[in-house]
Amino acid sequence: MTYRQINEFDAEKFTAAAVPTSYVSVPDFYAGKSIFITGGTGFLGKVFLEKLLYSCKDVETVYILIREKKGKTPQQRVEDLFNKPIFSRLKQKDSQCMKKVTAIIGDLSEPGLGISKDDEELLLQKVSVVFHVAANVQFYKEFKEIINTNVGGTKYVLQLCQRIKDIKAFVHISTAYCHTDQKVLEERIYPPPAELSEVLKFLQQPQHDKKQIKELFKKQPNSYTFAKALAETYIAENCGRVPTIIIRPSIISASLKEPLPGWVDSWNGATGLITASYNGANRVLLGEGGNFLDLIPVDFVANLAIVAAAKCTSSLKVYNCCSSGCNPLTLKQLVSHMNNVGFDKNVSIIFTNNKASLSTLTFFLQTTPSFTADMFLRVTGKSPRYMKIQSKLTIARNALNFFTCHSWVMKADNSRRLYASLSLHDRHTFPCDPTDIDWKKYITIYIEGINQFLMKKRS
């Protein structure tokens, strides 16, 4: 089935319905409630925390799970967090906002999240909404560590939710790539790639090689997506009475508007590869120019999570936070938009489906010029740097090869229906419909954000 056929079949344009008189606004839902967030110090977590405090000003307390760090108190860790530029507009609006945030010392990979009995009792009595944002996002981290953090941590968070006195919503941030065997990803629960009991039994073995792990993965590209798929299954089978939401973002990228246009603080995802391609360090990609690159701005993910919790019902609901099903961006279009960012740019990428060709082209177009440039630097008494860049680029590109050489259509019908059901004010405050993204403008914002926040260039 082609993209056009899929789009015509059931990806209709959603229009906002009349808001009922009993409608409760998103900020009003959070008024007087306390929230617990894991991963509040990560890329998505910081955007989420800032937006929640900025747009839901009457939230009572936000508890964030933070690992213990020698030499710093929990309060000092919170102060360090709020000193980042991402919180500047919030502090201008509310200079006392930090007082609403309380650090909970713990560790996602430890039973019971490693939190103290007193803190656990506090959460059980005070919290109404839980956002599980934290995860180990390194694709090729040690297998057991990934399972312990991304599956075990999810288990511990859900167990906490099941004991919370007045739980209104549990929101789990998954990934759209946890079911890569599906060419069209629907907003529903899929069978797991393996039984969790089978995986745990496998981990008890004294030794396991890469071949055994690959066999266990089946069609999963890496341990991160594999663990996320298992975590979804665990939630579906064990959420019980807890009102639960699973949100599946695709490739989370720089913010579109909030809290700062183009804000990004990590080279993960597509950011590193986009930067290298824009600056000429990368000239070759595995895949076809017509393949979809499913980017989603980080503020859209944060907004959808906040809104979904506010409108949560008793049944398990899945929301894909993706763009390819309703507003697709191809790799070729991405390159074209890059060339619109600067007048002096001529970004040119060669696409190939052949790994041997990828290696050959990389050698002639990237490795050889980098080696030559480093030789020149050495001769002139300067430190070489271009081969080091190529080494890092190779690692990043290898991690993304699977995603650039495949293409998926990720439906976002539930997400768009949810957005359309909001009042005009809530839709303006919490934008999260992917059809509103103008890719040409966004890629400019993205690259300018990379330059400003990661490469520290001044305009």
Coordinates of C-alpha atoms in Angstrom, one line a residue:
M1 CA 0.0 0.0 0.0
T2 CA 1.4 3.4 -0.9
Y3 CA 1.6 6.4 1.3
R4 CA -1.2 8.1 -0.8
Q5 CA -3.5 5.1 -0.4
I6 CA -2.9 5.0 3.4
N7 CA -3.5 8.7 3.7
E8 CA -6.8 8.6 1.7
F9 CA -8.0 5.5 3.6
D10 CA -8.2 6.9 7.2
A11 CA -5.9 9.8 7.8
E12 CA -8.7 12.3 7.3
K13 CA -8.4 16.0 8.3
F14 CA -9.5 16.5 11.8
T15 CA -11.4 19.6 12.7
A16 CA -12.1 21.0 16.2
A17 CA -15.5 20.0 17.5
A18 CA -17.7 22.2 19.7
V19 CA -16.3 22.3 23.2
P20 CA -18.9 21.0 25.7
T21 CA -20.0 23.1 28.7
S22 CA -18.5 20.6 31.0
Y23 CA -15.0 21.0 29.4
V24 CA -12.1 21.3 31.9
S25 CA -9.2 23.2 30.5
V26 CA -5.7 21.6 30.7
P27 CA -4.3 24.1 33.2
D28 CA -7.5 23.7 35.4
F29 CA -6.9 19.9 35.4
Y30 CA -3.4 20.4 36.9
A31 CA -4.5 23.1 39.4
G32 CA -3.8 21.9 42.9
K33 CA -2.3 18.6 41.8
S34 CA 1.1 17.2 42.4
I35 CA 3.2 15.5 39.7
F36 CA 6.0 12.9 39.7
I37 CA 8.4 12.9 36.8
T38 CA 11.3 10.5 36.0
G39 CA 13.8 11.8 33.5
G40 CA 13.2 15.5 34.4
T41 CA 16.8 16.4 33.8
G42 CA 17.0 14.9 30.3
F43 CA 16.4 16.6 26.9
L44 CA 12.7 15.9 26.8
G45 CA 12.3 16.1 30.6
K46 CA 13.6 19.6 30.8
V47 CA 11.2 20.9 28.1
F48 CA 8.4 19.0 29.8
L49 CA 9.1 20.4 33.2
E50 CA 9.4 24.0 32.0
K51 CA 6.2 23.8 30.0
L52 CA 4.2 22.3 32.8
L53 CA 5.3 25.0 35.3
Y54 CA 4.9 27.8 32.7
S55 CA 1.5 26.9 31.3
C56 CA -0.1 25.2 34.3
K57 CA 0.9 27.7 36.9
D58 CA -1.4 26.4 39.6
V59 CA 0.2 23.0 39.8
E60 CA 1.0 22.3 43.5
T61 CA 4.3 20.4 43.5
V62 CA 6.5 18.7 40.9
Y63 CA 8.6 15.9 42.3
I64 CA 11.5 14.8 40.0
L65 CA 13.6 11.7 40.4
I66 CA 17.3 12.6 40.5
R67 CA 20.2 10.3 41.0
E68 CA 22.4 11.0 44.0
K69 CA 25.5 13.0 43.2
K70 CA 28.5 13.4 45.6
G71 CA 29.1 17.0 46.8
K72 CA 25.7 18.3 45.9
T73 CA 22.5 18.4 47.8
P74 CA 19.2 17.6 46.0
Q75 CA 18.3 21.3 46.2
Q76 CA 21.6 22.3 44.6
R77 CA 20.9 19.9 41.8
V78 CA 17.5 21.6 41.2
E79 CA 19.2 25.0 41.3
D80 CA 21.7 23.8 38.7
L81 CA 18.8 22.6 36.5
F82 CA 17.0 26.0 36.7
N83 CA 20.2 27.9 35.8
K84 CA 20.0 26.6 32.3
P85 CA 18.8 29.0 29.6
I86 CA 15.7 26.8 28.9
F87 CA 14.2 28.1 32.1
S88 CA 14.8 31.8 31.5
R89 CA 11.2 32.7 30.4
L90 CA 9.7 30.7 33.3
K91 CA 11.8 32.5 35.9
Q92 CA 10.9 35.9 34.3
K93 CA 7.2 35.0 34.7
D94 CA 7.5 33.4 38.1
S95 CA 10.7 34.1 40.1
Q96 CA 9.5 31.6 42.8
C97 CA 8.8 28.7 40.4
M98 CA 11.7 26.7 41.7
K99 CA 10.0 26.3 45.0
K100 CA 7.4 24.1 43.4
V101 CA 10.0 21.5 42.4
T102 CA 11.2 18.9 44.9
A103 CA 14.0 16.4 44.1
I104 CA 13.5 12.8 45.0
I105 CA 16.8 10.9 45.3
G106 CA 16.6 7.5 43.5
D107 CA 17.7 5.4 40.6
L108 CA 15.5 4.0 37.9
S109 CA 17.4 0.7 37.8
E110 CA 17.0 -0.1 41.5
P111 CA 14.0 -1.9 43.1
G112 CA 11.4 0.6 44.3
L113 CA 13.3 3.2 42.3
G114 CA 15.8 3.3 45.1
I115 CA 13.9 6.0 47.0
S116 CA 13.6 6.3 50.7
K117 CA 10.6 5.1 52.7
D118 CA 9.7 8.7 53.6
D119 CA 9.9 9.9 50.0
E120 CA 7.9 6.9 48.9
E121 CA 5.1 7.7 51.4
L122 CA 5.1 11.3 50.3
L123 CA 4.6 10.3 46.7
L124 CA 1.9 7.8 47.5
Q125 CA -0.1 10.5 49.4
K126 CA 0.5 13.6 47.4
V127 CA 0.9 12.6 43.7
S128 CA -1.9 12.4 41.2
V129 CA -0.1 12.2 37.8
V130 CA 3.1 10.3 37.0
F131 CA 5.2 10.9 33.8
H132 CA 7.8 8.2 33.1
V133 CA 10.1 10.0 30.8
A134 CA 13.5 8.5 31.9
A135 CA 15.2 5.9 29.8
N136 CA 18.7 4.7 28.7
V137 CA 18.7 5.9 25.1
Q138 CA 22.1 4.6 24.1
F139 CA 21.4 2.1 21.3
Y140 CA 24.2 -0.3 21.9
K141 CA 24.6 -0.1 25.7
E142 CA 25.3 -3.4 27.5
F143 CA 22.2 -5.5 27.0
K144 CA 21.5 -6.3 30.6
E145 CA 21.9 -2.7 31.7
I146 CA 19.3 -1.6 29.0
I147 CA 16.8 -4.2 30.2
N148 CA 17.3 -3.3 33.8
T149 CA 16.8 0.4 33.2
N150 CA 14.1 0.5 30.5
V151 CA 12.1 -2.5 31.5
G152 CA 12.9 -2.9 35.1
G153 CA 12.5 0.9 35.7
T154 CA 9.2 0.9 34.0
K155 CA 8.0 -2.0 36.2
Y156 CA 9.1 -0.1 39.4
V157 CA 7.3 3.1 38.3
L158 CA 4.1 1.3 37.4
Q159 CA 4.2 -0.5 40.8
L160 CA 4.5 2.8 42.5
C161 CA 1.4 4.1 40.5
Q162 CA -0.6 1.1 41.6
R163 CA -0.1 2.1 45.2
I164 CA -0.7 5.8 44.8
K165 CA -3.8 6.9 46.7
D166 CA -5.4 9.0 44.0
I167 CA -3.8 8.2 40.7
K168 CA -5.4 10.1 37.8
A169 CA -2.9 9.2 35.0
F170 CA 0.3 7.3 34.3
V171 CA 2.1 8.5 31.1
H172 CA 4.8 6.3 29.7
I173 CA 7.1 7.8 27.0
S174 CA 8.0 4.9 24.6
T175 CA 9.3 5.2 21.1
A176 CA 7.7 4.8 17.7
Y177 CA 10.6 2.5 16.7
C178 CA 9.8 -0.3 19.1
H179 CA 7.8 -2.1 16.4
T180 CA 10.0 -1.7 13.3
D181 CA 8.5 -4.9 11.8
Q182 CA 5.4 -2.8 11.1
K183 CA 5.5 -0.8 7.9
V184 CA 2.5 1.2 9.1
L185 CA 2.5 1.8 12.8
E186 CA -1.0 2.1 14.3
E187 CA -1.8 3.5 17.7
R188 CA -2.3 0.2 19.4
I189 CA -0.5 -2.5 21.4
Y190 CA 1.5 -5.0 19.4
P191 CA 2.8 -8.4 20.4
P192 CA 6.2 -8.3 22.0
P193 CA 9.3 -9.3 20.0
A194 CA 10.0 -11.9 22.8
E195 CA 8.4 -13.0 26.0
L196 CA 9.8 -11.0 29.0
S197 CA 10.2 -14.3 31.0
E198 CA 12.3 -15.6 28.1
V199 CA 14.5 -12.5 28.2
L200 CA 15.0 -12.6 31.9
K201 CA 15.9 -16.3 31.7
F202 CA 18.4 -15.4 29.0
L203 CA 20.0 -12.8 31.1
Q204 CA 20.6 -15.3 33.9
Q205 CA 23.0 -17.2 31.7
P206 CA 26.7 -16.6 32.7
Q207 CA 27.6 -15.6 29.1
H208 CA 25.8 -14.6 26.0
D209 CA 27.4 -13.5 22.7
K210 CA 26.2 -11.0 20.1
K211 CA 24.8 -13.7 17.8
Q212 CA 22.5 -15.0 20.6
I213 CA 21.4 -11.5 21.4
K214 CA 20.7 -10.8 17.7
E215 CA 18.5 -14.0 17.5
L216 CA 16.6 -12.8 20.5
F217 CA 16.0 -9.4 18.9
K218 CA 14.4 -10.9 15.8
K219 CA 13.6 -7.8 13.7
Q220 CA 14.5 -5.2 16.4
P221 CA 17.5 -3.0 15.3
N222 CA 19.0 -2.6 18.8
S223 CA 18.7 -3.2 22.5
Y224 CA 17.0 0.2 23.1
T225 CA 14.0 -0.4 20.8
F226 CA 13.8 -4.1 22.0
A227 CA 13.6 -3.0 25.6
K228 CA 11.0 -0.4 24.8
A229 CA 8.8 -2.9 23.1
L230 CA 9.0 -5.2 26.2
A231 CA 8.2 -2.3 28.5
E232 CA 5.0 -1.5 26.5
T233 CA 3.9 -5.1 26.8
Y234 CA 4.6 -5.1 30.5
I235 CA 2.5 -2.0 31.0
A236 CA -0.4 -3.4 28.9
E237 CA -0.5 -6.6 30.9
N238 CA -0.1 -5.0 34.3
C239 CA -1.5 -1.5 34.4
G240 CA -4.8 -2.8 35.8
R241 CA -6.8 0.0 37.4
V242 CA -4.2 2.6 36.7
P243 CA -5.4 5.1 34.0
T244 CA -2.5 4.6 31.5
I245 CA -1.2 6.3 28.4
I246 CA 1.6 5.3 26.1
I247 CA 3.2 8.0 24.0
R248 CA 5.4 6.9 21.1
P249 CA 7.6 9.8 19.8
S250 CA 9.5 9.3 16.6
I251 CA 12.9 11.0 16.4
I252 CA 12.8 13.8 18.9
S253 CA 14.4 17.0 17.5
A254 CA 14.9 20.6 18.4
S255 CA 12.0 22.7 19.7
L256 CA 9.8 24.5 17.2
K257 CA 8.8 27.3 19.4
E258 CA 9.0 26.6 23.1
P259 CA 10.6 27.4 25.4
L260 CA 13.1 28.8 22.9
P261 CA 12.9 28.2 19.1
G262 CA 15.4 25.6 18.1
W263 CA 16.4 24.6 21.6
V264 CA 18.4 21.4 21.7
D265 CA 21.0 20.2 24.3
S266 CA 22.0 16.8 22.9
W267 CA 23.7 15.4 19.9
N268 CA 21.5 12.3 20.1
G269 CA 18.9 11.3 17.5
A270 CA 19.3 13.0 14.1
T271 CA 21.0 16.2 15.5
G272 CA 24.6 15.0 15.1
L273 CA 24.1 13.6 11.6
I274 CA 22.2 16.7 10.4
T275 CA 25.0 18.9 11.8
A276 CA 27.7 16.9 10.0
S277 CA 25.7 16.8 6.7
Y278 CA 25.0 20.6 6.9
N279 CA 28.7 21.4 7.6
G280 CA 30.0 19.0 4.8
A281 CA 31.6 16.4 7.1
N282 CA 29.0 13.8 6.0
R283 CA 28.4 13.3 2.2
V284 CA 26.9 9.8 2.1
L285 CA 23.8 8.1 3.6
L286 CA 22.6 4.5 3.5
G287 CA 19.1 4.5 2.1
E288 CA 17.0 6.3 -0.5
G289 CA 16.1 9.9 -0.8
G290 CA 12.4 9.1 -0.8
N291 CA 12.6 7.4 2.6
F292 CA 10.7 9.3 5.4
L293 CA 12.7 10.9 8.2
D294 CA 10.1 11.1 11.0
L295 CA 11.2 14.1 13.1
I296 CA 9.0 15.5 15.8
P297 CA 9.9 18.7 17.7
V298 CA 10.5 18.2 21.4
D299 CA 7.9 20.8 22.5
F300 CA 5.2 18.8 20.5
V301 CA 6.1 15.7 22.5
A302 CA 5.9 17.6 25.9
N303 CA 2.6 19.2 24.9
L304 CA 1.0 15.9 23.9
A305 CA 2.1 14.3 27.1
I306 CA 0.7 17.1 29.2
V307 CA -2.6 17.2 27.3
A308 CA -3.0 13.4 27.2
A309 CA -2.7 13.1 31.0
A310 CA -5.3 15.9 31.4
K311 CA -7.8 14.0 29.2
C312 CA -6.9 10.5 30.4
T313 CA -9.7 7.9 30.9
S314 CA -9.7 4.6 32.7
S315 CA -8.7 2.6 29.6
L316 CA -5.2 2.2 28.1
K317 CA -4.6 4.7 25.3
V318 CA -1.7 4.8 22.8
Y319 CA -0.7 8.0 21.0
N320 CA 1.9 8.1 18.3
C321 CA 3.7 11.4 18.3
C322 CA 4.9 11.3 14.7
S323 CA 4.8 13.2 11.5
S324 CA 5.2 10.7 8.6
G325 CA 1.5 9.6 8.6
C326 CA 0.1 13.1 8.1
N327 CA 3.0 15.5 7.2
P328 CA 5.8 13.4 5.8
L329 CA 9.4 14.7 5.4
T330 CA 11.7 12.7 3.1
L331 CA 15.5 12.6 3.4
K332 CA 15.8 14.3 0.0
Q333 CA 13.5 17.1 1.2
L334 CA 15.6 17.5 4.3
V335 CA 18.7 18.1 2.2
S336 CA 16.8 20.6 0.1
H337 CA 15.6 22.5 3.1
M338 CA 19.2 22.6 4.5
N339 CA 20.3 24.4 1.4
N340 CA 17.7 27.1 2.2
V341 CA 19.3 27.9 5.6
G342 CA 22.4 29.8 4.3
F343 CA 23.1 31.5 1.0
D344 CA 26.7 30.0 0.9
K345 CA 25.6 26.4 1.5
N346 CA 25.6 23.6 -1.1
V347 CA 24.6 20.5 1.0
S348 CA 24.9 17.5 -1.3
I349 CA 24.2 13.9 0.0
I350 CA 24.7 10.7 -2.0
F351 CA 22.2 8.0 -1.2
T352 CA 23.0 4.4 -1.6
N353 CA 21.4 1.1 -0.5
N354 CA 24.7 -0.8 -0.9
K355 CA 26.9 -1.0 2.2
A356 CA 30.1 -1.6 0.1
S357 CA 29.3 1.5 -1.9
L358 CA 28.7 3.4 1.4
S359 CA 32.2 2.4 2.6
T360 CA 33.9 3.3 -0.7
L361 CA 32.2 6.6 -1.1
T362 CA 32.9 7.5 2.5
F363 CA 36.6 6.7 2.0
F364 CA 37.0 9.0 -1.0
L365 CA 34.6 11.8 -0.1
Q366 CA 35.1 12.0 3.7
T367 CA 38.1 10.0 5.0
T368 CA 40.7 11.1 2.4
P369 CA 39.9 14.8 2.6
S370 CA 39.8 14.7 6.4
F371 CA 43.2 12.9 6.5
T372 CA 44.7 15.4 4.1
A373 CA 43.3 18.3 6.2
D374 CA 44.8 16.9 9.4
M375 CA 48.2 16.5 7.6
F376 CA 48.1 20.2 6.7
L377 CA 47.2 21.1 10.3
R378 CA 50.2 19.1 11.6
V379 CA 52.6 20.7 9.1
T380 CA 51.4 24.2 10.2
G381 CA 51.9 23.2 13.9
K382 CA 48.2 22.9 14.7
S383 CA 46.4 20.0 16.3
P384 CA 44.6 17.6 13.9
R385 CA 40.8 17.3 14.3
Y386 CA 39.1 16.2 11.2
M387 CA 39.7 12.4 11.5
K388 CA 38.4 12.6 15.0
I389 CA 35.2 14.2 13.7
Q390 CA 35.0 11.4 11.1
S391 CA 35.4 8.7 13.8
K392 CA 32.6 10.2 15.8
L393 CA 30.5 10.6 12.7
T394 CA 31.0 6.9 11.7
I395 CA 29.6 5.8 15.1
A396 CA 26.6 8.1 14.8
R397 CA 25.8 7.1 11.2
N398 CA 26.2 3.4 12.0
A399 CA 23.6 3.8 14.8
L400 CA 21.2 5.4 12.4
N401 CA 21.8 3.3 9.3
F402 CA 18.8 1.1 10.0
F403 CA 16.5 4.1 10.3
T404 CA 17.7 5.9 7.1
C405 CA 17.6 2.8 4.9
H406 CA 14.0 1.9 6.0
S407 CA 10.8 3.9 5.7
W408 CA 7.7 3.7 7.9
V409 CA 4.3 5.4 8.0
M410 CA 3.5 6.2 11.6
K411 CA -0.2 7.1 12.1
A412 CA -1.1 9.9 14.5
D413 CA -4.9 9.8 14.3
N414 CA -5.5 9.5 18.1
S415 CA -3.1 12.3 18.8
R416 CA -4.8 14.6 16.2
R417 CA -8.3 13.7 17.5
L418 CA -7.1 14.6 21.0
Y419 CA -5.8 17.9 19.8
A420 CA -8.9 18.6 17.9
S421 CA -11.1 18.0 21.0
L422 CA -9.3 20.8 22.9
S423 CA -10.7 24.3 23.3
L424 CA -9.3 27.0 21.1
H425 CA -7.2 28.3 24.0
D426 CA -5.8 24.9 24.9
R427 CA -4.9 24.3 21.3
H428 CA -3.1 27.6 21.2
T429 CA -1.3 26.9 24.5
F430 CA -0.3 23.2 23.8
P431 CA 0.3 22.8 20.0
C432 CA 1.0 19.2 19.1
D433 CA -0.6 18.5 15.7
P434 CA 2.2 17.5 13.3
T435 CA 0.3 18.9 10.3
D436 CA 1.1 22.4 11.6
I437 CA 4.9 22.0 11.0
D438 CA 6.3 23.8 8.1
W439 CA 9.4 21.7 7.4
K440 CA 11.2 24.4 5.4
K441 CA 10.9 26.9 8.2
Y442 CA 11.5 24.2 10.9
I443 CA 14.8 23.0 9.4
T444 CA 16.1 26.5 9.5
I445 CA 15.0 26.9 13.1
Y446 CA 16.6 23.5 13.9
I447 CA 20.0 24.3 12.4
E448 CA 20.1 27.8 13.9
G449 CA 19.3 26.2 17.3
I450 CA 22.2 23.7 16.8
N451 CA 24.5 26.6 16.1
Q452 CA 23.3 28.6 19.1
F453 CA 22.9 26.0 21.8
L454 CA 25.3 23.2 20.9
M455 CA 28.0 24.9 18.8
K456 CA 27.7 28.2 20.7
K457 CA 27.8 30.3 17.6
R458 CA 26.4 33.9 17.9
S459 CA 24.3 35.2 15.1

